[in-house]
PDB file of C-alpha atoms in Angstrom:
ATOM      1  CA  UNK P 338     110.812 152.667 301.593  1.00 45.00           C
ATOM      2  CA  UNK P 339     109.289 150.002 299.630  1.00 66.00           C
ATOM      3  CA  UNK P 340     111.682 146.915 298.896  1.00 81.00           C
ATOM      4  CA  UNK P 341     111.993 145.699 295.365  1.00 80.00           C
ATOM      5  CA  UNK P 342     108.982 142.926 295.788  1.00 82.00           C
ATOM      6  CA  UNK P 343     106.866 145.517 296.477  1.00 85.00           C
ATOM      7  CA  UNK P 344     107.342 147.712 293.874  1.00 90.00           C
ATOM      8  CA  UNK P 345     107.104 144.127 291.489  1.00 90.00           C
ATOM      9  CA  UNK P 346     103.758 143.800 293.042  1.00 92.00           C
ATOM     10  CA  UNK P 347     102.379 147.164 292.388  1.00 93.00           C
ATOM     11  CA  UNK P 348     104.174 146.793 288.730  1.00 93.00           C
ATOM     12  CA  UNK P 349     102.648 143.412 288.092  1.00 93.00           C
ATOM     13  CA  UNK P 350      98.888 144.615 289.314  1.00 94.00           C
ATOM     14  CA  UNK P 351      99.642 147.654 286.993  1.00 94.00           C
ATOM     15  CA  UNK P 352     100.425 146.110 284.158  1.00 94.00           C
ATOM     16  CA  UNK P 353      97.756 143.333 284.408  1.00 94.00           C
ATOM     17  CA  UNK P 354      94.908 146.213 284.739  1.00 93.00           C
ATOM     18  CA  UNK P 355      96.165 147.592 281.571  1.00 92.00           C
ATOM     19  CA  UNK P 356      96.235 144.493 279.462  1.00 92.00           C
ATOM     20  CA  UNK P 357      92.755 143.739 280.718  1.00 91.00           C
ATOM     21  CA  UNK P 358      91.900 147.341 279.480  1.00 89.00           C
ATOM     22  CA  UNK P 359      93.598 146.711 275.958  1.00 86.00           C
ATOM     23  CA  UNK P 360      91.687 143.307 276.208  1.00 86.00           C
ATOM     24  CA  UNK P 361      87.912 145.635 275.631  1.00 82.00           C
ATOM     25  CA  UNK P 362      87.248 147.038 272.210  1.00 78.00           C
ATOM     26  CA  UNK P 363      86.441 150.337 273.330  1.00 77.00           C
ATOM     27  CA  UNK P 364      89.823 150.786 275.121  1.00 76.00           C
ATOM     28  CA  UNK P 365      91.571 149.527 272.332  1.00 76.00           C
ATOM     29  CA  UNK P 366      90.235 151.966 269.478  1.00 75.00           C
ATOM     30  CA  UNK P 367      90.376 154.711 272.114  1.00 72.00           C
ATOM     31  CA  UNK P 368      94.164 154.280 272.409  1.00 75.00           C
ATOM     32  CA  UNK P 369      95.014 152.597 269.037  1.00 73.00           C
ATOM     33  CA  UNK P 370      92.402 154.000 266.911  1.00 71.00           C
ATOM     34  CA  UNK P 371      89.416 152.686 264.628  1.00 69.00           C
ATOM     35  CA  UNK P 372      91.690 151.536 261.720  1.00 72.00           C
ATOM     36  CA  UNK P 373      93.288 148.928 263.516  1.00 73.00           C
ATOM     37  CA  UNK P 374      90.734 146.994 265.233  1.00 73.00           C
ATOM     38  CA  UNK P 375      92.395 143.995 267.918  1.00 73.00           C
ATOM     39  CA  UNK P 376      91.391 140.502 266.751  1.00 78.00           C
ATOM     40  CA  UNK P 377      89.936 137.788 268.893  1.00 82.00           C
ATOM     41  CA  UNK P 378      92.847 135.694 269.551  1.00 86.00           C
ATOM     42  CA  UNK P 379      94.524 139.553 270.085  1.00 83.00           C
ATOM     43  CA  UNK P 380      92.253 140.349 272.784  1.00 85.00           C
ATOM     44  CA  UNK P 381      92.100 136.473 274.348  1.00 91.00           C
ATOM     45  CA  UNK P 382      96.069 136.666 274.783  1.00 92.00           C
ATOM     46  CA  UNK P 383      95.702 139.991 276.643  1.00 90.00           C
ATOM     47  CA  UNK P 384      93.154 139.172 278.684  1.00 91.00           C
ATOM     48  CA  UNK P 385      95.296 136.145 280.022  1.00 95.00           C
ATOM     49  CA  UNK P 386      98.290 138.167 280.293  1.00 94.00           C
ATOM     50  CA  UNK P 387      95.981 140.182 282.699  1.00 94.00           C
ATOM     51  CA  UNK P 388      94.837 137.387 284.643  1.00 95.00           C
ATOM     52  CA  UNK P 389      98.372 135.942 284.783  1.00 96.00           C
ATOM     53  CA  UNK P 390     100.097 139.190 285.844  1.00 94.00           C
ATOM     54  CA  UNK P 391      97.366 139.442 288.866  1.00 93.00           C
ATOM     55  CA  UNK P 392      98.114 135.979 289.623  1.00 94.00           C
ATOM     56  CA  UNK P 393     101.989 136.835 289.498  1.00 94.00           C
ATOM     57  CA  UNK P 394     101.133 139.681 291.891  1.00 93.00           C
ATOM     58  CA  UNK P 395      99.354 137.893 294.563  1.00 93.00           C
ATOM     59  CA  UNK P 396     101.892 135.153 294.714  1.00 93.00           C
ATOM     60  CA  UNK P 397     104.416 137.252 295.193  1.00 93.00           C
ATOM     61  CA  UNK P 398     102.850 139.745 297.735  1.00 93.00           C
ATOM     62  CA  UNK P 399     101.893 136.458 299.871  1.00 93.00           C
ATOM     63  CA  UNK P 400     105.274 134.752 299.197  1.00 92.00           C
ATOM     64  CA  UNK P 401     107.202 138.077 300.597  1.00 88.00           C
ATOM     65  CA  UNK P 402     104.721 138.975 303.409  1.00 87.00           C
ATOM     66  CA  UNK P 403     102.748 135.922 304.380  1.00 88.00           C
ATOM     67  CA  UNK P 404      98.786 135.177 303.681  1.00 91.00           C
ATOM     68  CA  UNK P 405      97.221 137.766 306.201  1.00 92.00           C
ATOM     69  CA  UNK P 406      99.440 140.702 305.273  1.00 91.00           C
ATOM     70  CA  UNK P 407     100.196 139.759 301.477  1.00 91.00           C
ATOM     71  CA  UNK P 408      96.376 139.365 300.400  1.00 93.00           C
ATOM     72  CA  UNK P 409      95.876 142.719 301.670  1.00 93.00           C
ATOM     73  CA  UNK P 410      99.135 144.321 299.544  1.00 92.00           C
ATOM     74  CA  UNK P 411      97.393 142.128 296.526  1.00 92.00           C
ATOM     75  CA  UNK P 412      94.541 144.026 296.914  1.00 93.00           C
ATOM     76  CA  UNK P 413      95.623 147.091 297.525  1.00 93.00           C
ATOM     77  CA  UNK P 414      97.916 147.025 294.586  1.00 93.00           C
ATOM     78  CA  UNK P 415      95.255 145.849 292.067  1.00 93.00           C
ATOM     79  CA  UNK P 416      93.189 149.162 293.676  1.00 95.00           C
ATOM     80  CA  UNK P 417      96.233 151.166 292.899  1.00 94.00           C
ATOM     81  CA  UNK P 418      96.873 149.693 289.266  1.00 94.00           C
ATOM     82  CA  UNK P 419      92.856 149.931 288.323  1.00 94.00           C
ATOM     83  CA  UNK P 420      92.984 153.335 289.611  1.00 95.00           C
ATOM     84  CA  UNK P 421      96.378 154.281 287.537  1.00 94.00           C
ATOM     85  CA  UNK P 422      95.183 153.130 284.372  1.00 91.00           C
ATOM     86  CA  UNK P 423      91.769 154.488 284.856  1.00 90.00           C
ATOM     87  CA  UNK P 424      93.108 158.163 285.322  1.00 92.00           C
ATOM     88  CA  UNK P 425      95.668 157.058 282.279  1.00 88.00           C
ATOM     89  CA  UNK P 426      92.677 156.213 279.996  1.00 84.00           C
ATOM     90  CA  UNK P 427      90.698 159.243 281.032  1.00 85.00           C
ATOM     91  CA  UNK P 428      93.638 161.894 280.175  1.00 84.00           C
ATOM     92  CA  UNK P 429      94.306 159.926 276.947  1.00 78.00           C
ATOM     93  CA  UNK P 430      90.950 160.036 275.780  1.00 76.00           C
ATOM     94  CA  UNK P 431      90.718 164.019 276.499  1.00 77.00           C
ATOM     95  CA  UNK P 432      93.472 164.076 273.679  1.00 71.00           C
ATOM     96  CA  UNK P 433      91.002 162.685 271.076  1.00 63.00           C
ATOM     97  CA  UNK P 434      88.983 165.474 269.156  1.00 62.00           C
ATOM     98  CA  UNK P 435      85.239 165.065 269.671  1.00 58.00           C
ATOM     99  CA  UNK P 436      82.715 165.353 266.963  1.00 59.00           C
ATOM    100  CA  UNK P 437      80.673 168.698 267.159  1.00 58.00           C
ATOM    101  CA  UNK P 438      77.289 167.975 268.611  1.00 55.00           C
ATOM    102  CA  UNK P 439      74.359 168.657 266.173  1.00 58.00           C
ATOM    103  CA  UNK P 440      72.231 171.273 267.778  1.00 60.00           C
ATOM    104  CA  UNK P 441      68.166 170.801 268.149  1.00 59.00           C
ATOM    105  CA  UNK P 442      67.576 173.846 265.952  1.00 57.00           C
ATOM    106  CA  UNK P 443      70.011 172.220 263.141  1.00 55.00           C
ATOM    107  CA  UNK P 444      68.058 169.134 263.152  1.00 54.00           C
ATOM    108  CA  UNK P 445      66.781 167.888 259.705  1.00 59.00           C
ATOM    109  CA  UNK P 446      62.871 168.159 259.549  1.00 61.00           C
ATOM    110  CA  UNK P 447      61.719 167.780 262.935  1.00 55.00           C
ATOM    111  CA  UNK P 448      63.855 164.879 263.801  1.00 57.00           C
ATOM    112  CA  UNK P 449      65.028 166.130 266.862  1.00 56.00           C
ATOM    113  CA  UNK P 450      61.278 166.238 268.155  1.00 54.00           C
ATOM    114  CA  UNK P 451      60.883 162.766 267.409  1.00 53.00           C
ATOM    115  CA  UNK P 452      57.366 163.459 265.545  1.00 53.00           C
ATOM    116  CA  UNK P 453      56.786 161.292 262.604  1.00 51.00           C
ATOM    117  CA  UNK P 454      55.207 163.767 259.445  1.00 50.00           C
TER     118      UNK P 454
END
């Protein structure tokens, strides 16, 4: 069974990955919405939080498990955190309504064929 420090390592790694994802404009717009754009200082802050969380996860893992196993635990935590955030973003992006795709036959004046007339 996992002790509190291992849970903390995985929580910090996942929080770091989530902060890094929110620091990117595309994921910010997907989760928050296009009306509220993230400002440049806010994205930099989110990225700094991500780096701090990753560093904290590695420091905690190495302090609790030693250099060899702690490094492996830190890398595994980053992998699990990235997978968790990726799956969460994929599930949340499916809830957005998609715009209907315009069919080729519906394209105005031959634009779908690419020829200039």
